[in-house]
PDB file of C-alpha atoms and ligand atoms in Angstrom:
ATOM      1  CA  MET A   1       3.219  12.516   4.855  1.00  0.00           C
ATOM      2  CA  ARG A   2       0.380  10.460   2.894  1.00  0.00           C
ATOM      3  CA  ILE A   3      -2.646   8.520   4.532  1.00  0.00           C
ATOM      4  CA  ALA A   4      -3.971   5.869   2.848  1.00  0.00           C
ATOM      5  CA  PRO A   5      -7.061   4.250   4.235  1.00  0.00           C
ATOM      6  CA  SER A   6      -7.318   0.200   3.379  1.00  0.00           C
ATOM      7  CA  ILE A   7     -11.159  -0.391   2.638  1.00  0.00           C
ATOM      8  CA  LEU A   8     -10.512  -4.194   3.996  1.00  0.00           C
ATOM      9  CA  SER A   9     -11.361  -2.611   7.328  1.00  0.00           C
ATOM     10  CA  ALA A  10     -14.057  -1.163   5.586  1.00  0.00           C
ATOM     11  CA  ASP A  11     -18.069  -2.353   5.303  1.00  0.00           C
ATOM     12  CA  PHE A  12     -17.929  -4.383   2.252  1.00  0.00           C
ATOM     13  CA  ALA A  13     -21.999  -3.873   1.787  1.00  0.00           C
ATOM     14  CA  ASN A  14     -21.788  -0.101   2.066  1.00  0.00           C
ATOM     15  CA  LEU A  15     -18.144   0.213   0.051  1.00  0.00           C
ATOM     16  CA  GLU A  16     -19.437   3.940  -1.527  1.00  0.00           C
ATOM     17  CA  ARG A  17     -20.410   5.460   1.722  1.00  0.00           C
ATOM     18  CA  ASP A  18     -17.154   3.881   3.631  1.00  0.00           C
ATOM     19  CA  ILE A  19     -14.572   5.686   0.703  1.00  0.00           C
ATOM     20  CA  ARG A  20     -16.072   8.966   1.516  1.00  0.00           C
ATOM     21  CA  GLU A  21     -16.445   8.983   5.259  1.00  0.00           C
ATOM     22  CA  VAL A  22     -12.359   8.815   4.366  1.00  0.00           C
ATOM     23  CA  SER A  23     -12.146  11.658   2.111  1.00  0.00           C
ATOM     24  CA  ASP A  24      -9.329  13.659   3.847  1.00  0.00           C
ATOM     25  CA  ALA A  25      -7.021  10.384   2.794  1.00  0.00           C
ATOM     26  CA  ASP A  26      -4.483  11.133   0.408  1.00  0.00           C
ATOM     27  CA  ILE A  27      -5.116   8.344  -1.408  1.00  0.00           C
ATOM     28  CA  LEU A  28      -7.610   4.993  -0.617  1.00  0.00           C
ATOM     29  CA  HIS A  29      -5.396   1.199  -0.317  1.00  0.00           C
ATOM     30  CA  VAL A  30      -7.409  -1.518  -1.867  1.00  0.00           C
ATOM     31  CA  ASP A  31      -6.319  -4.899  -0.997  1.00  0.00           C
ATOM     32  CA  VAL A  32      -6.425  -7.733  -4.297  1.00  0.00           C
ATOM     33  CA  MET A  33      -5.896 -11.347  -2.158  1.00  0.00           C
ATOM     34  CA  ASP A  34      -6.496 -14.504  -4.577  1.00  0.00           C
ATOM     35  CA  GLY A  35      -6.493 -17.100  -2.017  1.00  0.00           C
ATOM     36  CA  HIS A  36      -3.769 -18.898  -2.991  1.00  0.00           C
ATOM     37  CA  PHE A  37      -0.523 -16.184  -2.396  1.00  0.00           C
ATOM     38  CA  VAL A  38      -2.198 -15.314   0.818  1.00  0.00           C
ATOM     39  CA  PRO A  39      -5.094 -17.283   3.029  1.00  0.00           C
ATOM     40  CA  ASN A  40      -7.191 -14.826   2.385  1.00  0.00           C
ATOM     41  CA  LEU A  41      -9.740 -13.985  -0.867  1.00  0.00           C
ATOM     42  CA  THR A  42     -11.085 -10.311  -1.062  1.00  0.00           C
ATOM     43  CA  LEU A  43     -12.419  -8.677  -4.111  1.00  0.00           C
ATOM     44  CA  GLY A  44     -10.856  -8.548  -7.503  1.00  0.00           C
ATOM     45  CA  LEU A  45     -10.714  -6.430 -11.051  1.00  0.00           C
ATOM     46  CA  PRO A  46     -14.722  -5.345 -11.834  1.00  0.00           C
ATOM     47  CA  VAL A  47     -14.943  -4.397  -8.268  1.00  0.00           C
ATOM     48  CA  VAL A  48     -11.623  -2.508  -8.407  1.00  0.00           C
ATOM     49  CA  ALA A  49     -12.559  -0.879 -11.906  1.00  0.00           C
ATOM     50  CA  ARG A  50     -15.967   0.370 -10.007  1.00  0.00           C
ATOM     51  CA  ILE A  51     -14.087   1.923  -7.234  1.00  0.00           C
ATOM     52  CA  CYS A  52     -11.712   3.310  -9.462  1.00  0.00           C
ATOM     53  CA  GLN A  53     -14.977   5.301 -11.165  1.00  0.00           C
ATOM     54  CA  VAL A  54     -16.631   6.187  -7.658  1.00  0.00           C
ATOM     55  CA  ALA A  55     -13.760   6.907  -5.449  1.00  0.00           C
ATOM     56  CA  PRO A  56     -12.726  10.869  -4.861  1.00  0.00           C
ATOM     57  CA  MET A  57      -9.059   9.700  -4.573  1.00  0.00           C
ATOM     58  CA  PRO A  58      -6.480   7.813  -6.269  1.00  0.00           C
ATOM     59  CA  ILE A  59      -6.791   4.497  -5.719  1.00  0.00           C
ATOM     60  CA  ASP A  60      -3.742   2.765  -4.619  1.00  0.00           C
ATOM     61  CA  VAL A  61      -3.815  -1.053  -5.485  1.00  0.00           C
ATOM     62  CA  HIS A  62      -1.995  -3.706  -3.372  1.00  0.00           C
ATOM     63  CA  LEU A  63      -2.283  -7.505  -5.019  1.00  0.00           C
ATOM     64  CA  MET A  64      -1.845 -10.142  -3.078  1.00  0.00           C
ATOM     65  CA  ILE A  65      -2.397 -12.329  -5.809  1.00  0.00           C
ATOM     66  CA  GLU A  66       0.253 -14.812  -7.503  1.00  0.00           C
ATOM     67  CA  ASP A  67       0.985 -14.250 -11.279  1.00  0.00           C
ATOM     68  CA  PRO A  68       1.600 -10.759 -11.764  1.00  0.00           C
ATOM     69  CA  ASP A  69       3.277 -11.284 -14.564  1.00  0.00           C
ATOM     70  CA  ARG A  70      -0.357 -11.712 -15.671  1.00  0.00           C
ATOM     71  CA  TRP A  71      -3.012  -9.420 -14.170  1.00  0.00           C
ATOM     72  CA  ALA A  72      -1.112  -6.383 -12.472  1.00  0.00           C
ATOM     73  CA  VAL A  73      -1.294  -3.888 -15.843  1.00  0.00           C
ATOM     74  CA  GLN A  74      -5.109  -5.276 -15.855  1.00  0.00           C
ATOM     75  CA  TYR A  75      -5.448  -2.778 -12.726  1.00  0.00           C
ATOM     76  CA  ALA A  76      -3.845  -0.268 -14.289  1.00  0.00           C
ATOM     77  CA  ASP A  77      -6.009  -0.226 -17.063  1.00  0.00           C
ATOM     78  CA  ALA A  78      -8.698  -0.166 -15.029  1.00  0.00           C
ATOM     79  CA  GLY A  79      -8.143   3.067 -13.873  1.00  0.00           C
ATOM     80  CA  ALA A  80      -5.605   2.772 -10.455  1.00  0.00           C
ATOM     81  CA  PHE A  81      -3.218   5.155 -10.068  1.00  0.00           C
ATOM     82  CA  SER A  82      -0.653   3.304  -8.421  1.00  0.00           C
ATOM     83  CA  VAL A  83      -0.535  -0.772  -8.649  1.00  0.00           C
ATOM     84  CA  THR A  84       1.609  -2.599  -5.787  1.00  0.00           C
ATOM     85  CA  PHE A  85       2.737  -6.162  -6.753  1.00  0.00           C
ATOM     86  CA  HIS A  86       5.033  -8.981  -4.639  1.00  0.00           C
ATOM     87  CA  TYR A  87       8.415  -9.310  -5.282  1.00  0.00           C
ATOM     88  CA  GLU A  88       7.842 -13.067  -4.211  1.00  0.00           C
ATOM     89  CA  ALA A  89       4.943 -13.462  -6.668  1.00  0.00           C
ATOM     90  CA  ALA A  90       6.495 -12.196  -9.842  1.00  0.00           C
ATOM     91  CA  THR A  91       8.351 -14.009 -12.401  1.00  0.00           C
ATOM     92  CA  ASN A  92      10.092 -10.944 -14.200  1.00  0.00           C
ATOM     93  CA  PRO A  93       9.530  -8.246 -11.343  1.00  0.00           C
ATOM     94  CA  ARG A  94      11.267  -5.450 -13.964  1.00  0.00           C
ATOM     95  CA  GLN A  95       8.928  -5.889 -16.538  1.00  0.00           C
ATOM     96  CA  VAL A  96       5.683  -6.274 -14.486  1.00  0.00           C
ATOM     97  CA  ALA A  97       7.253  -2.379 -13.389  1.00  0.00           C
ATOM     98  CA  ARG A  98       7.752  -1.665 -17.078  1.00  0.00           C
ATOM     99  CA  GLU A  99       4.333  -2.935 -17.983  1.00  0.00           C
ATOM    100  CA  LEU A 100       2.609  -0.881 -15.596  1.00  0.00           C
ATOM    101  CA  ARG A 101       4.153   2.314 -16.107  1.00  0.00           C
ATOM    102  CA  ALA A 102       3.955   2.074 -19.632  1.00  0.00           C
ATOM    103  CA  ALA A 103      -0.275   1.920 -18.872  1.00  0.00           C
ATOM    104  CA  GLY A 104      -0.076   5.087 -17.155  1.00  0.00           C
ATOM    105  CA  ALA A 105       0.078   3.818 -13.422  1.00  0.00           C
ATOM    106  CA  ARG A 106       3.000   3.998 -10.799  1.00  0.00           C
ATOM    107  CA  ALA A 107       4.603   0.940 -10.282  1.00  0.00           C
ATOM    108  CA  SER A 108       5.336   0.051  -7.007  1.00  0.00           C
ATOM    109  CA  VAL A 109       7.123  -3.280  -5.469  1.00  0.00           C
ATOM    110  CA  ALA A 110       5.944  -4.702  -2.080  1.00  0.00           C
ATOM    111  CA  ILE A 111       7.978  -7.055  -0.041  1.00  0.00           C
ATOM    112  CA  LYS A 112       6.844  -9.320   2.824  1.00  0.00           C
ATOM    113  CA  PRO A 113       8.446  -9.470   6.171  1.00  0.00           C
ATOM    114  CA  GLY A 114      10.736 -12.206   5.310  1.00  0.00           C
ATOM    115  CA  THR A 115      12.256 -10.546   1.541  1.00  0.00           C
ATOM    116  CA  PRO A 116      15.534  -9.057   2.365  1.00  0.00           C
ATOM    117  CA  VAL A 117      15.286  -5.031   1.140  1.00  0.00           C
ATOM    118  CA  GLU A 118      18.021  -5.571  -0.964  1.00  0.00           C
ATOM    119  CA  ARG A 119      15.500  -6.964  -3.576  1.00  0.00           C
ATOM    120  CA  ALA A 120      13.823  -4.567  -3.457  1.00  0.00           C
ATOM    121  CA  LEU A 121      16.880  -1.793  -3.914  1.00  0.00           C
ATOM    122  CA  ASP A 122      17.592  -3.509  -7.032  1.00  0.00           C
ATOM    123  CA  LEU A 123      14.376  -2.379  -8.400  1.00  0.00           C
ATOM    124  CA  LEU A 124      14.484   0.952  -7.430  1.00  0.00           C
ATOM    125  CA  ASP A 125      15.507   2.589 -10.876  1.00  0.00           C
ATOM    126  CA  GLU A 126      11.913   0.714 -12.444  1.00  0.00           C
ATOM    127  CA  VAL A 127       9.372   1.925  -9.344  1.00  0.00           C
ATOM    128  CA  ASP A 128       7.644   5.222  -7.804  1.00  0.00           C
ATOM    129  CA  MET A 129       6.991   3.441  -4.696  1.00  0.00           C
ATOM    130  CA  VAL A 130       8.543   0.341  -2.531  1.00  0.00           C
ATOM    131  CA  LEU A 131       6.183  -1.020   0.092  1.00  0.00           C
ATOM    132  CA  VAL A 132       7.462  -2.572   3.312  1.00  0.00           C
ATOM    133  CA  MET A 133       5.193  -4.747   4.623  1.00  0.00           C
ATOM    134  CA  THR A 134       5.165  -5.005   8.658  1.00  0.00           C
ATOM    135  CA  VAL A 135       2.749  -8.274   9.154  1.00  0.00           C
ATOM    136  CA  GLU A 136       2.146 -10.811   6.893  1.00  0.00           C
ATOM    137  CA  PRO A 137       0.100  -9.894   4.064  1.00  0.00           C
ATOM    138  CA  GLY A 138      -3.599 -11.808   4.502  1.00  0.00           C
ATOM    139  CA  PHE A 139      -5.063 -10.086   7.319  1.00  0.00           C
ATOM    140  CA  GLY A 140      -5.827  -6.914   9.149  1.00  0.00           C
ATOM    141  CA  GLY A 141      -6.125  -6.196  12.599  1.00  0.00           C
ATOM    142  CA  GLN A 142      -2.376  -7.405  13.299  1.00  0.00           C
ATOM    143  CA  ALA A 143       0.564  -6.662  15.599  1.00  0.00           C
ATOM    144  CA  PHE A 144       2.989  -4.091  13.837  1.00  0.00           C
ATOM    145  CA  MET A 145       6.905  -5.928  13.425  1.00  0.00           C
ATOM    146  CA  ALA A 146       9.146  -3.340  14.633  1.00  0.00           C
ATOM    147  CA  ASP A 147      12.142  -5.243  13.340  1.00  0.00           C
ATOM    148  CA  GLN A 148      11.175  -4.313   9.399  1.00  0.00           C
ATOM    149  CA  MET A 149      12.639  -0.694   9.893  1.00  0.00           C
ATOM    150  CA  SER A 150      15.897  -1.187   9.489  1.00  0.00           C
ATOM    151  CA  LYS A 151      14.405  -1.886   5.675  1.00  0.00           C
ATOM    152  CA  PHE A 152      13.121   1.764   5.920  1.00  0.00           C
ATOM    153  CA  GLU A 153      16.207   3.344   6.846  1.00  0.00           C
ATOM    154  CA  THR A 154      17.936   1.200   3.779  1.00  0.00           C
ATOM    155  CA  LEU A 155      15.803   2.703   1.260  1.00  0.00           C
ATOM    156  CA  ARG A 156      15.114   6.248   2.266  1.00  0.00           C
ATOM    157  CA  ALA A 157      19.163   6.425   2.130  1.00  0.00           C
ATOM    158  CA  ALA A 158      18.999   4.473  -1.409  1.00  0.00           C
ATOM    159  CA  VAL A 159      16.137   7.068  -2.634  1.00  0.00           C
ATOM    160  CA  ASP A 160      17.703  10.323  -1.132  1.00  0.00           C
ATOM    161  CA  ALA A 161      21.041   9.295  -2.789  1.00  0.00           C
ATOM    162  CA  SER A 162      19.500   8.866  -5.950  1.00  0.00           C
ATOM    163  CA  GLY A 163      17.180  12.159  -6.073  1.00  0.00           C
ATOM    164  CA  ALA A 164      14.406   9.734  -7.504  1.00  0.00           C
ATOM    165  CA  ASP A 165      10.476  10.351  -6.147  1.00  0.00           C
ATOM    166  CA  VAL A 166      10.127   6.807  -5.063  1.00  0.00           C
ATOM    167  CA  TRP A 167       7.525   7.121  -1.864  1.00  0.00           C
ATOM    168  CA  LEU A 168       8.016   4.299   1.178  1.00  0.00           C
ATOM    169  CA  GLN A 169       4.819   2.938   1.754  1.00  0.00           C
ATOM    170  CA  VAL A 170       4.605   1.156   5.282  1.00  0.00           C
ATOM    171  CA  ASP A 171       1.167  -1.938   5.534  1.00  0.00           C
ATOM    172  CA  GLY A 172       0.492  -3.481   8.842  1.00  0.00           C
ATOM    173  CA  GLY A 173      -0.157  -2.200  12.091  1.00  0.00           C
ATOM    174  CA  ILE A 174      -0.053   0.936  11.812  1.00  0.00           C
ATOM    175  CA  ALA A 175      -1.512   3.071  14.159  1.00  0.00           C
ATOM    176  CA  ARG A 176      -1.331   6.277  16.651  1.00  0.00           C
ATOM    177  CA  ASP A 177       1.067   4.127  18.410  1.00  0.00           C
ATOM    178  CA  THR A 178       3.199   3.287  15.439  1.00  0.00           C
ATOM    179  CA  ILE A 179       3.363   5.361  12.924  1.00  0.00           C
ATOM    180  CA  GLY A 180       6.193   7.802  14.388  1.00  0.00           C
ATOM    181  CA  THR A 181       8.263   4.980  14.520  1.00  0.00           C
ATOM    182  CA  VAL A 182       8.077   4.342  10.414  1.00  0.00           C
ATOM    183  CA  ALA A 183       8.306   8.176   9.849  1.00  0.00           C
ATOM    184  CA  LYS A 184      11.320   8.660  11.640  1.00  0.00           C
ATOM    185  CA  ALA A 185      12.665   5.705   9.856  1.00  0.00           C
ATOM    186  CA  GLY A 186      11.690   7.009   6.550  1.00  0.00           C
ATOM    187  CA  GLY A 187       8.617   6.057   5.620  1.00  0.00           C
ATOM    188  CA  ASP A 188       6.218   8.773   3.940  1.00  0.00           C
ATOM    189  CA  THR A 189       3.191   6.659   3.227  1.00  0.00           C
ATOM    190  CA  PHE A 190       0.833   4.895   5.544  1.00  0.00           C
ATOM    191  CA  VAL A 191      -1.916   2.259   5.075  1.00  0.00           C
ATOM    192  CA  ALA A 192      -3.827   1.570   8.018  1.00  0.00           C
ATOM    193  CA  GLY A 193      -7.058  -0.103   7.890  1.00  0.00           C
ATOM    194  CA  SER A 194      -8.267  -1.284  11.433  1.00  0.00           C
ATOM    195  CA  ALA A 195      -6.810   2.087  13.057  1.00  0.00           C
ATOM    196  CA  ILE A 196      -8.766   4.025  10.545  1.00  0.00           C
ATOM    197  CA  TYR A 197     -12.304   2.026  10.046  1.00  0.00           C
ATOM    198  CA  HIS A 198     -12.671   1.172  13.791  1.00  0.00           C
ATOM    199  CA  ALA A 199     -12.446   4.987  14.818  1.00  0.00           C
ATOM    200  CA  HIS A 200     -15.549   6.926  15.435  1.00  0.00           C
ATOM    201  CA  ASP A 201     -14.688   9.643  13.054  1.00  0.00           C
ATOM    202  CA  ARG A 202     -12.458   8.146  10.414  1.00  0.00           C
ATOM    203  CA  ASN A 203     -11.733  11.572   8.559  1.00  0.00           C
ATOM    204  CA  ALA A 204     -10.556  12.781  11.726  1.00  0.00           C
ATOM    205  CA  GLU A 205      -8.245   9.436  12.474  1.00  0.00           C
ATOM    206  CA  VAL A 206      -6.741  10.221   8.946  1.00  0.00           C
ATOM    207  CA  ARG A 207      -5.867  13.485   9.770  1.00  0.00           C
ATOM    208  CA  ALA A 208      -4.864  12.662  13.776  1.00  0.00           C
ATOM    209  CA  LEU A 209      -2.297  10.099  11.904  1.00  0.00           C
ATOM    210  CA  ARG A 210      -0.802  12.609   9.158  1.00  0.00           C
ATOM    211  CA  ASP A 211      -0.411  15.166  12.141  1.00  0.00           C
ATOM    212  CA  LEU A 212       1.648  12.323  14.233  1.00  0.00           C
ATOM    213  CA  ALA A 213       3.900  11.007  11.355  1.00  0.00           C
ATOM    214  CA  GLU A 214       4.550  14.842  10.453  1.00  0.00           C
ATOM    215  CA  ARG A 215       5.480  15.670  13.785  1.00  0.00           C
ATOM    216  CA  ALA A 216       7.584  12.328  14.693  1.00  0.00           C
ATOM    217  CA  ALA A 217       9.941  12.976  11.046  1.00  0.00           C
ATOM    218  CA  ARG A 218       9.849  16.533  11.986  1.00  0.00           C
ATOM    219  CA  ASP A 219      11.600  15.690  15.691  1.00  0.00           C
TER     220      ASP A 219
HETATM  221  C1  DX5 B   1      -2.765  -6.887   5.268  1.00  0.00           C
HETATM  222  C2  DX5 B   1      -3.332  -5.726   4.190  1.00  0.00           C
HETATM  223  C3  DX5 B   1      -3.628  -4.398   4.803  1.00  0.00           C
HETATM  224  C4  DX5 B   1      -4.646  -4.652   5.727  1.00  0.00           C
HETATM  225  C5  DX5 B   1      -3.666  -3.880   7.153  1.00  0.00           C
HETATM  226  O1  DX5 B   1      -2.032  -7.685   4.377  1.00  0.00           O
HETATM  227  O2  DX5 B   1      -2.507  -5.574   3.032  1.00  0.00           O
HETATM  228  O3  DX5 B   1      -3.715  -3.299   3.849  1.00  0.00           O
HETATM  229  O4  DX5 B   1      -5.640  -4.020   5.324  1.00  0.00           O
HETATM  230  O5  DX5 B   1      -4.565  -4.118   8.135  1.00  0.00           O
HETATM  231  P1  DX5 B   1      -4.357  -2.957   9.718  1.00  0.00           P
HETATM  232  O6  DX5 B   1      -3.865  -1.620   9.207  1.00  0.00           O
HETATM  233  O7  DX5 B   1      -5.129  -3.675  10.139  1.00  0.00           O
HETATM  234  O8  DX5 B   1      -3.177  -4.004  10.105  1.00  0.00           O
HETATM  235 ZN1   ZN B   2      -2.264  -3.956   1.648  1.00  0.00          ZN
END
């Protein structure tokens, strides 16, 4: 069970400090938004490149941008450990995934709530992670969509049957009261923005969320 704090809810004027405050995390989730694929704008390549240099943990980039066919591989070249692009934005998702792996990153595909899980199933042999969105991408602090859980059940069965080491990530509305539902459904990698960054002790919240996920998956 991996916890990925999202710095979307961090203080952008004190990013390095806020990254160090979640040092118990497994990976760090960095949301790149372009104001076109989603109605919000965050940061881009130069900032991600610096985050990759200063962060003590591997960087998990989530691209909510148009034309990942052009841009995704540049995030791998900038030092990202994992690069997630949206299925809905890609012209040739298979090719994007192959380029990411060739550049030395883990390749990952994301699907929005309205996108059928079959689109991700078709790419399972080309990716190292599938991200199932449990909010409409664009903003932190939205309500968790429990109706997406059947996607995890479908993906978990397919991944286990294939024997491939594909991580199943959830993003959107993850907190103490929702993480167990996803862990039970088959998720193993949990993005949490507001739940971690609004906590008084951020590292303690990382550990608490991981404990809850592990316990839910065991029971
Ligand atoms: C939203 C982003 C998320 C966001 C999650 O589109 O992709 O990573 O930070 O925020 P919470 O955990 O607050 O729902
Ligand atoms: Zn995200």
